[in-house]
mmCIF file as gemmi writes it, N, C-alpha and C atoms, coordinates in Angstrom:
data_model
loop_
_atom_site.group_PDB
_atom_site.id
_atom_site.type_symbol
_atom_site.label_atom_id
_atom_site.label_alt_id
_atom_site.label_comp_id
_atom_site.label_asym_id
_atom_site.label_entity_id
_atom_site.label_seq_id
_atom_site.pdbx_PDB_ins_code
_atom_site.Cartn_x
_atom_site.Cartn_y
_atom_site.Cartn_z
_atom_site.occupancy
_atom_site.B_iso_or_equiv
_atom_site.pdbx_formal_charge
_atom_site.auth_seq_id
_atom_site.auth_asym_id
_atom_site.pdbx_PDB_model_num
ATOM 1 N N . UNK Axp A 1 ? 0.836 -1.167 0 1 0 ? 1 A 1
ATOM 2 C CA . UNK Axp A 1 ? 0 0 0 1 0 ? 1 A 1
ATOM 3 C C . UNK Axp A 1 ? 0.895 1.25 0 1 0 ? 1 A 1
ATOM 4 N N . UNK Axp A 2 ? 0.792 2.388 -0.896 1 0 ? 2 A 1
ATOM 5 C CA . UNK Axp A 2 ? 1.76 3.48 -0.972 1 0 ? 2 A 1
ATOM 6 C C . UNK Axp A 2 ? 1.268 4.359 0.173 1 0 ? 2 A 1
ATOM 7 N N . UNK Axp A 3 ? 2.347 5.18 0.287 1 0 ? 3 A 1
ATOM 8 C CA . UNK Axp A 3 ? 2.453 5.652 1.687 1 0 ? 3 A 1
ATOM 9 C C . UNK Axp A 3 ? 1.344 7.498 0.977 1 0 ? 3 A 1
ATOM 10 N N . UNK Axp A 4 ? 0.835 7.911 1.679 1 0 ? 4 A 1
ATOM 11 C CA . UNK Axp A 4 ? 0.17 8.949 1.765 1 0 ? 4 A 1
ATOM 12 C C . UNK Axp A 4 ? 0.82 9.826 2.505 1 0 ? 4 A 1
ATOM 13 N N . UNK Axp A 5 ? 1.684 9.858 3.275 1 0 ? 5 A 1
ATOM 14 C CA . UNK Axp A 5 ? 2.239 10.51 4.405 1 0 ? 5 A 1
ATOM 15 C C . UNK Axp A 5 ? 3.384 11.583 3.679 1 0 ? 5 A 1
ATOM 16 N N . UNK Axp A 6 ? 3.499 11.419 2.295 1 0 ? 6 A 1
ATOM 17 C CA . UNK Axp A 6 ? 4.341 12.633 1.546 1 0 ? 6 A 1
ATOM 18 C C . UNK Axp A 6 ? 3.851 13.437 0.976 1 0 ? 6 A 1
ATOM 19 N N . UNK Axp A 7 ? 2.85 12.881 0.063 1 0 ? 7 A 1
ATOM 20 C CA . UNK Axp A 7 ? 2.246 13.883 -0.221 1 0 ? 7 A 1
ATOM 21 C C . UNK Axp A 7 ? 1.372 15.058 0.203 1 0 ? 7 A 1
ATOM 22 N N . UNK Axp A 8 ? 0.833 14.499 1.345 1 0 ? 8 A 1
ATOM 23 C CA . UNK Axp A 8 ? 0.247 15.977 2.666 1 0 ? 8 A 1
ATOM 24 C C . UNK Axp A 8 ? 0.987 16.489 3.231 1 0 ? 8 A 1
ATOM 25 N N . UNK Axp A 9 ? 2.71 16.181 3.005 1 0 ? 9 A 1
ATOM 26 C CA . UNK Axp A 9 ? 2.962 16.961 3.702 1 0 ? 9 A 1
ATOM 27 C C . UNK Axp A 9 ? 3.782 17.982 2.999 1 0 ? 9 A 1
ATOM 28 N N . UNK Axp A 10 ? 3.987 17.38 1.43 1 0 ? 10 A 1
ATOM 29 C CA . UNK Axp A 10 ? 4.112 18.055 0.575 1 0 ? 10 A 1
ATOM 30 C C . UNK Axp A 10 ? 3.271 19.335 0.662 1 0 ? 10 A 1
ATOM 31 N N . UNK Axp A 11 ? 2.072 19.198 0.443 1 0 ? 11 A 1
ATOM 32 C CA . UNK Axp A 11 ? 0.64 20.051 0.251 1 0 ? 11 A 1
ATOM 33 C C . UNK Axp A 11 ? 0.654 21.033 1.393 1 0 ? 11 A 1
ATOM 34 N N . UNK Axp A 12 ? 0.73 20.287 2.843 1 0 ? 12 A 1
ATOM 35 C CA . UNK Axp A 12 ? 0.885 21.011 3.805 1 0 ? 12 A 1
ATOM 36 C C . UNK Axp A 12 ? 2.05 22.597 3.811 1 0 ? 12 A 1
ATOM 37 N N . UNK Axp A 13 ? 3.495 21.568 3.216 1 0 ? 13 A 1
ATOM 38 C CA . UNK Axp A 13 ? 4.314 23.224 2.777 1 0 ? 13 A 1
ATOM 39 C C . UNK Axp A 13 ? 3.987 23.905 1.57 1 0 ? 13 A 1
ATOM 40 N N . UNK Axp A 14 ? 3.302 23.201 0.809 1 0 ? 14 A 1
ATOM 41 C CA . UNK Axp A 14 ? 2.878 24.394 -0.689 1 0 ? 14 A 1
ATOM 42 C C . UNK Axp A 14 ? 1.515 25.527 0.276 1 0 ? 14 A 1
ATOM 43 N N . UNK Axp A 15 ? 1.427 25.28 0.879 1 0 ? 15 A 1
ATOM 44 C CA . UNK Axp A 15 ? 0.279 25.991 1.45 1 0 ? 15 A 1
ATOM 45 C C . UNK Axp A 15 ? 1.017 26.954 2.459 1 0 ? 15 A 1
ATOM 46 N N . UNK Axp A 16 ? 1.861 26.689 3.392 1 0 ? 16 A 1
ATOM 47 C CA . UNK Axp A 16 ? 2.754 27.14 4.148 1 0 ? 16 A 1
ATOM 48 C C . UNK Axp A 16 ? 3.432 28.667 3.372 1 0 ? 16 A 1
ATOM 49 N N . UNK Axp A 17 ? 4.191 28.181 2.069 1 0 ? 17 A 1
ATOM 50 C CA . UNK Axp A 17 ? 4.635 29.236 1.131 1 0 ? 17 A 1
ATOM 51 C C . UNK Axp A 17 ? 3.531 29.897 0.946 1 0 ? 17 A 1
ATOM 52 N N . UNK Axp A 18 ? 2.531 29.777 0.551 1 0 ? 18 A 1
ATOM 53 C CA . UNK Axp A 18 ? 1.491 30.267 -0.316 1 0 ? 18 A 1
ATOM 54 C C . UNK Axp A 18 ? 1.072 31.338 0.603 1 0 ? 18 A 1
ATOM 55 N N . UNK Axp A 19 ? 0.693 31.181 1.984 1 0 ? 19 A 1
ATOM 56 C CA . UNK Axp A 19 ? 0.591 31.708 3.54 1 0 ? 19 A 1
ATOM 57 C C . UNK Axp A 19 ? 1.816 32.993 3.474 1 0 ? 19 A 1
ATOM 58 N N . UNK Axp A 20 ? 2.798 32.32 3.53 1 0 ? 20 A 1
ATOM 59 C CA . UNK Axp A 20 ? 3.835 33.551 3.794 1 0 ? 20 A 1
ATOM 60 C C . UNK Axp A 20 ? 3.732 34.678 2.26 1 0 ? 20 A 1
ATOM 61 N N . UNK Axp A 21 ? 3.387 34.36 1.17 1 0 ? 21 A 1
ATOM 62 C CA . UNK Axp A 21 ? 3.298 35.291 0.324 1 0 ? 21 A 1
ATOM 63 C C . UNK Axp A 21 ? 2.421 36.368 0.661 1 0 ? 21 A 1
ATOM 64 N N . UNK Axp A 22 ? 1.12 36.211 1.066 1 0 ? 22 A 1
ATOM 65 C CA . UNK Axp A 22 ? -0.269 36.37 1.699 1 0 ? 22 A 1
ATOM 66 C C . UNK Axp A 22 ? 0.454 37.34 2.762 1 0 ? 22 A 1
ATOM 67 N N . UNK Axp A 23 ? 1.102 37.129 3.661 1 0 ? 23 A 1
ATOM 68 C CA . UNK Axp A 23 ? 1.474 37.814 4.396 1 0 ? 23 A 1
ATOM 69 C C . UNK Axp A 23 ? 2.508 38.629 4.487 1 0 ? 23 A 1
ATOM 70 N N . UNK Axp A 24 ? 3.151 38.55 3.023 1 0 ? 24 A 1
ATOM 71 C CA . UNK Axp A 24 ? 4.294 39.992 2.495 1 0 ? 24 A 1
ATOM 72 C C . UNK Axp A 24 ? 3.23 40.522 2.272 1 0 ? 24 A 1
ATOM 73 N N . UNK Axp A 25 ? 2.796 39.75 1.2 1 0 ? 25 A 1
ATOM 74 C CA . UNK Axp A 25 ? 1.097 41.397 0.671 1 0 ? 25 A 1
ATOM 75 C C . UNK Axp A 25 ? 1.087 41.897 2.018 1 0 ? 25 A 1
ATOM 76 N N . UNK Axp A 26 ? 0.559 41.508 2.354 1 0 ? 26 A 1
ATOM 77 C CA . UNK Axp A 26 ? -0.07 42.319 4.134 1 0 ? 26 A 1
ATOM 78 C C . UNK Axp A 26 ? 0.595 43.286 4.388 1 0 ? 26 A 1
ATOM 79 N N . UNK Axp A 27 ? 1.909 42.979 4.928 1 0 ? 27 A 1
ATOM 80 C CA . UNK Axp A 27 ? 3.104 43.754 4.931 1 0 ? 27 A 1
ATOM 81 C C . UNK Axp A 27 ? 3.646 45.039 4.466 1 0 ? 27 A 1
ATOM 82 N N . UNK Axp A 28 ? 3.258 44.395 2.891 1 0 ? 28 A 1
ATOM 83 C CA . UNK Axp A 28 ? 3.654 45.536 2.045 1 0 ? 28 A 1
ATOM 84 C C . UNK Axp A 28 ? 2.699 46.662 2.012 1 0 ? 28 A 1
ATOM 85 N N . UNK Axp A 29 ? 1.215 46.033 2.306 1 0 ? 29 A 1
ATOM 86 C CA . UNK Axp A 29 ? 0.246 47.331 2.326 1 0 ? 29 A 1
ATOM 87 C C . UNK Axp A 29 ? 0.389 47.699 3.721 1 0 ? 29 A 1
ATOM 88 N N . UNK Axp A 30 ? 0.661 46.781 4.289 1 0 ? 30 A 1
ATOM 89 C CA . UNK Axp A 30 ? 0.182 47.499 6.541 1 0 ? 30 A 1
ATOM 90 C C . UNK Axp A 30 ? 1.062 49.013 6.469 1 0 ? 30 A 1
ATOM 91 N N . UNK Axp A 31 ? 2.645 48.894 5.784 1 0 ? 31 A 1
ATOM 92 C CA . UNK Axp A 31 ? 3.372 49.897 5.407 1 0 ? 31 A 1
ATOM 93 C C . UNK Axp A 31 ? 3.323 51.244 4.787 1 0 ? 31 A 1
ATOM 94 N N . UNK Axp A 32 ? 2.302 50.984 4.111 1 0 ? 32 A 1
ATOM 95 C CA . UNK Axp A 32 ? 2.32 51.938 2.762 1 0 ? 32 A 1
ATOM 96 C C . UNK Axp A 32 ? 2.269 53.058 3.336 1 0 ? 32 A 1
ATOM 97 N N . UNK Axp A 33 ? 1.186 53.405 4.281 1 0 ? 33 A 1
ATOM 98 C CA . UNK Axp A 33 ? 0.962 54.671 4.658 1 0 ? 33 A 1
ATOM 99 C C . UNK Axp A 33 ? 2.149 55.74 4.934 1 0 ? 33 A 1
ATOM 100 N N . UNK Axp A 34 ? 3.289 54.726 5.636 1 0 ? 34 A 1
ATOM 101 C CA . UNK Axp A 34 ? 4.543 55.588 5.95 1 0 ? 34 A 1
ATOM 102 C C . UNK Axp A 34 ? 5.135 55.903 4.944 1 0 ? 34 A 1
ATOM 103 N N . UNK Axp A 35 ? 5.597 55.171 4.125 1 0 ? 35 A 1
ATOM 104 C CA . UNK Axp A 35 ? 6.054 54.95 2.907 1 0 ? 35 A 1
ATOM 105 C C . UNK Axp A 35 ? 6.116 56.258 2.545 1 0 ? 35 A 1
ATOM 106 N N . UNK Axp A 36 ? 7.234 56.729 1.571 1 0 ? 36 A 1
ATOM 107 C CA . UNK Axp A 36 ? 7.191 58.148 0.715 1 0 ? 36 A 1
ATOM 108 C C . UNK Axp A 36 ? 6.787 57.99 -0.488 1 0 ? 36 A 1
ATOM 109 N N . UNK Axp A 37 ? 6.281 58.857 -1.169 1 0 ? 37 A 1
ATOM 110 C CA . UNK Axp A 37 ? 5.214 58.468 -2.371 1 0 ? 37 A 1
ATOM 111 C C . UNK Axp A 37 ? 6.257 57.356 -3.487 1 0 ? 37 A 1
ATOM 112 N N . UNK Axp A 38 ? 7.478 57.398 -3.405 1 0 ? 38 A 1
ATOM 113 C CA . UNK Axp A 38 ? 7.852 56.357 -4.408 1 0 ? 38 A 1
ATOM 114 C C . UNK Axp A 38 ? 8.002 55.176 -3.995 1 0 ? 38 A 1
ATOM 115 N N . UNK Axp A 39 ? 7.913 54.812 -2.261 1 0 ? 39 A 1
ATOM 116 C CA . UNK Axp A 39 ? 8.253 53.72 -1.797 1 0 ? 39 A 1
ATOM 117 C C . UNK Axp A 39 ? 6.576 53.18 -1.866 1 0 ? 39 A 1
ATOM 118 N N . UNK Axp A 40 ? 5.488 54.22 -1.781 1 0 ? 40 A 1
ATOM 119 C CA . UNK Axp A 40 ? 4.429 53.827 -2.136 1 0 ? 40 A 1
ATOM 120 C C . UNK Axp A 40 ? 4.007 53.127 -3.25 1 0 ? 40 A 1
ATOM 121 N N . UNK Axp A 41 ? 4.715 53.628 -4.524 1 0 ? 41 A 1
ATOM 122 C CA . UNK Axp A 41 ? 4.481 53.09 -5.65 1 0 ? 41 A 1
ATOM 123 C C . UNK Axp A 41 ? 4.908 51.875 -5.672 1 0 ? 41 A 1
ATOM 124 N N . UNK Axp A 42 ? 6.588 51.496 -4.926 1 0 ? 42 A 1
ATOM 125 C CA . UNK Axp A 42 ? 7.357 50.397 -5.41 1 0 ? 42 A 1
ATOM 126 C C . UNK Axp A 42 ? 6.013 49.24 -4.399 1 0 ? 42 A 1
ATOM 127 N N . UNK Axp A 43 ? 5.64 49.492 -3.312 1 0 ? 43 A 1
ATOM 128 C CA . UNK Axp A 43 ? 4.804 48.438 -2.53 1 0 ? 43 A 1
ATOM 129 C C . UNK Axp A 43 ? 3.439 48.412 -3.3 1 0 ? 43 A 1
ATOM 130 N N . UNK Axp A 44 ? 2.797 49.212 -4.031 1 0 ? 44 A 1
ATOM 131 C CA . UNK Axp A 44 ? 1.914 48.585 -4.799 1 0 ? 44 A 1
ATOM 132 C C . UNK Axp A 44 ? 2.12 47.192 -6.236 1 0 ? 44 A 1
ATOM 133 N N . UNK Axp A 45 ? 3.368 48.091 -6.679 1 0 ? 45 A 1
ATOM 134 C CA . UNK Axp A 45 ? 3.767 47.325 -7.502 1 0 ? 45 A 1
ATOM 135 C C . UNK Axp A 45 ? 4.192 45.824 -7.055 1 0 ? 45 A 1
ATOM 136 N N . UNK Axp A 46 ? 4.57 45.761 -5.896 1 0 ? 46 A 1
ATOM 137 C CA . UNK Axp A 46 ? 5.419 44.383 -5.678 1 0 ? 46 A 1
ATOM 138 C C . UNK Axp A 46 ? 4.392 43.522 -5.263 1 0 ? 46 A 1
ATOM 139 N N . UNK Axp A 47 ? 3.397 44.462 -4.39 1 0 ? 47 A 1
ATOM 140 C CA . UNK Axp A 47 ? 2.055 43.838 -3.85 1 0 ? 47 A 1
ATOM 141 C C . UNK Axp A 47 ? 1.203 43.318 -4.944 1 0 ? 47 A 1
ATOM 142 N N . UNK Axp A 48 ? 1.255 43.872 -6.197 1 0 ? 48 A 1
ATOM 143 C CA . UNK Axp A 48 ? -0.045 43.234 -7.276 1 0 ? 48 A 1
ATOM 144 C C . UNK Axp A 48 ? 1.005 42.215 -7.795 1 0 ? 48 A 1
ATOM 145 N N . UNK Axp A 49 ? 2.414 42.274 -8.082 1 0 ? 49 A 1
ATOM 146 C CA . UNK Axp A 49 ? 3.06 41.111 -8.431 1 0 ? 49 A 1
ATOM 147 C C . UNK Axp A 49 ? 2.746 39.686 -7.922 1 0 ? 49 A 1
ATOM 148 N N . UNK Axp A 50 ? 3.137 40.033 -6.693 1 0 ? 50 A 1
ATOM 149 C CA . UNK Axp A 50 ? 2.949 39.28 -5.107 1 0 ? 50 A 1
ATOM 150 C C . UNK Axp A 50 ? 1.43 38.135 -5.798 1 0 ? 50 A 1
ATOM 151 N N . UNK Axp A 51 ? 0.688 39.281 -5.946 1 0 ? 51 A 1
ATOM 152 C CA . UNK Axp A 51 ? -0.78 38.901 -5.968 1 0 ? 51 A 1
ATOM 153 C C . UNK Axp A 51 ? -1.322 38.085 -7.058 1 0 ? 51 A 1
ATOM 154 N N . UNK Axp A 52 ? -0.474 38.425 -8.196 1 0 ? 52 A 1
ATOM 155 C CA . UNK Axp A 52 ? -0.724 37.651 -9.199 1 0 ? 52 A 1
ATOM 156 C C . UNK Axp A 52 ? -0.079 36.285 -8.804 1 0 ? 52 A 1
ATOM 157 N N . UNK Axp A 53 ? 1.429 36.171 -8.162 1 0 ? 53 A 1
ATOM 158 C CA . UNK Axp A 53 ? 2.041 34.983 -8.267 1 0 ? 53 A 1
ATOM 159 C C . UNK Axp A 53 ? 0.972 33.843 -7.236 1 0 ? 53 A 1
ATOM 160 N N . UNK Axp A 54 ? 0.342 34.612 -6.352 1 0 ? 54 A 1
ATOM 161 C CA . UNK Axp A 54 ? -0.495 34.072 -5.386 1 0 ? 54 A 1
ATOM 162 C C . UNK Axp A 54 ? -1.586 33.078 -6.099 1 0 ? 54 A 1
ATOM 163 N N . UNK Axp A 55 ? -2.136 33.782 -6.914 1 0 ? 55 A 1
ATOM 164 C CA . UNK Axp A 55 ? -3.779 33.687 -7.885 1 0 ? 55 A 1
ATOM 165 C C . UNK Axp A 55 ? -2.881 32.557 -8.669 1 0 ? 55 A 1
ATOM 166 N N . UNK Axp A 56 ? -2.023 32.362 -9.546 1 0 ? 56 A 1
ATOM 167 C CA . UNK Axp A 56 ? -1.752 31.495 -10.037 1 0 ? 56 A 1
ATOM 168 C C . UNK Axp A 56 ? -1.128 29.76 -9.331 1 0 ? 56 A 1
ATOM 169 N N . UNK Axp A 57 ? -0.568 30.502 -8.042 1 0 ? 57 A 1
ATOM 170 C CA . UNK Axp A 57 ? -0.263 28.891 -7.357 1 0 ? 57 A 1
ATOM 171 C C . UNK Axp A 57 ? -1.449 28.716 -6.757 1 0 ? 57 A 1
ATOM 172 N N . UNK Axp A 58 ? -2.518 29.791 -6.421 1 0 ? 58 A 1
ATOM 173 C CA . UNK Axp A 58 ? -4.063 28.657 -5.919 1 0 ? 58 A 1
ATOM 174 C C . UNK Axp A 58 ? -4.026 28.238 -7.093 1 0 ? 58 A 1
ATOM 175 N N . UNK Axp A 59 ? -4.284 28.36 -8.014 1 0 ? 59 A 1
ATOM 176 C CA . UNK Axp A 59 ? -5.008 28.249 -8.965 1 0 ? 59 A 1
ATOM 177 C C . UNK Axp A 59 ? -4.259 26.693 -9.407 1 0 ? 59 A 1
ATOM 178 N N . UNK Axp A 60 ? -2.857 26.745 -9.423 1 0 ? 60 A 1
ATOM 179 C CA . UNK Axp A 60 ? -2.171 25.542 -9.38 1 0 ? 60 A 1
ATOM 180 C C . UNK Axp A 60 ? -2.756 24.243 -8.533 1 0 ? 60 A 1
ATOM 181 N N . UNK Axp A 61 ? -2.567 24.469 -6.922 1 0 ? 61 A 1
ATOM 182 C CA . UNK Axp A 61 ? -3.082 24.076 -5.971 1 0 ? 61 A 1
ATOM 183 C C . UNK Axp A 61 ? -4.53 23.197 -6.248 1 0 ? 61 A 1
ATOM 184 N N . UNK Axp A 62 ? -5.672 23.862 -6.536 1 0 ? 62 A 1
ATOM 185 C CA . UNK Axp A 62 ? -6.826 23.422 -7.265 1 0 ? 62 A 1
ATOM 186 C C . UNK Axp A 62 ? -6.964 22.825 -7.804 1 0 ? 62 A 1
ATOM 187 N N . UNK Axp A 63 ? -5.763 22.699 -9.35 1 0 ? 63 A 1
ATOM 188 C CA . UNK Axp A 63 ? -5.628 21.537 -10.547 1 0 ? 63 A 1
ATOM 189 C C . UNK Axp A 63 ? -6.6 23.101 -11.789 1 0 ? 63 A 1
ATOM 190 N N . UNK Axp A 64 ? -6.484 23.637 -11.202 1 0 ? 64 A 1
ATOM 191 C CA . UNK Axp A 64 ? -6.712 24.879 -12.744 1 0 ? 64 A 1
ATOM 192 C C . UNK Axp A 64 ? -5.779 25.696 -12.988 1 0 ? 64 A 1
ATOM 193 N N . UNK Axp A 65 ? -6.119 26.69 -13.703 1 0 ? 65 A 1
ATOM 194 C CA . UNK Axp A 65 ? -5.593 27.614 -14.355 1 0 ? 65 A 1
ATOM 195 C C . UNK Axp A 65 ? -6.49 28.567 -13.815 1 0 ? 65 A 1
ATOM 196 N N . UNK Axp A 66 ? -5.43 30.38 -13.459 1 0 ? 66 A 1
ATOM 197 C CA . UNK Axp A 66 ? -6.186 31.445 -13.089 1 0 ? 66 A 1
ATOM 198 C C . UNK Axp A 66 ? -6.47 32.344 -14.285 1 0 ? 66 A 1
């Protein structure tokens, strides 16, 4: 009988990463306010990056495409 015990825990750290991305976004916006208007720009920008790379590993995760 094959063992199940790798692949959840595989899943368990793809989710783990996926978590800590989730929580740069956070980061990058909890910040912004201080931010000087170009450090503002660079945290939107990195944040919708962020966001896309996010949308595509759920989307991985799932077995689709975002």
């Amino acid at each position: 009988m094959p063992s199940t015990i790798t692949p959840v825990i595989s899943h368990i750290e793809h989710i783990r990463r996926l978590a800590g991305i989730a929580d740069t976004i956070g980061a990058m916006l909890g910040v912004y306010a201080i931010l000087p208007p170009a450090g503002q720009d660079d945290a939107i920008a990195v944040s919708a990056s962020l966001a896309d790379d996010l949308a595509l590993a759920l989307a991985a995760l799932n077995g689709g495409a975002a």
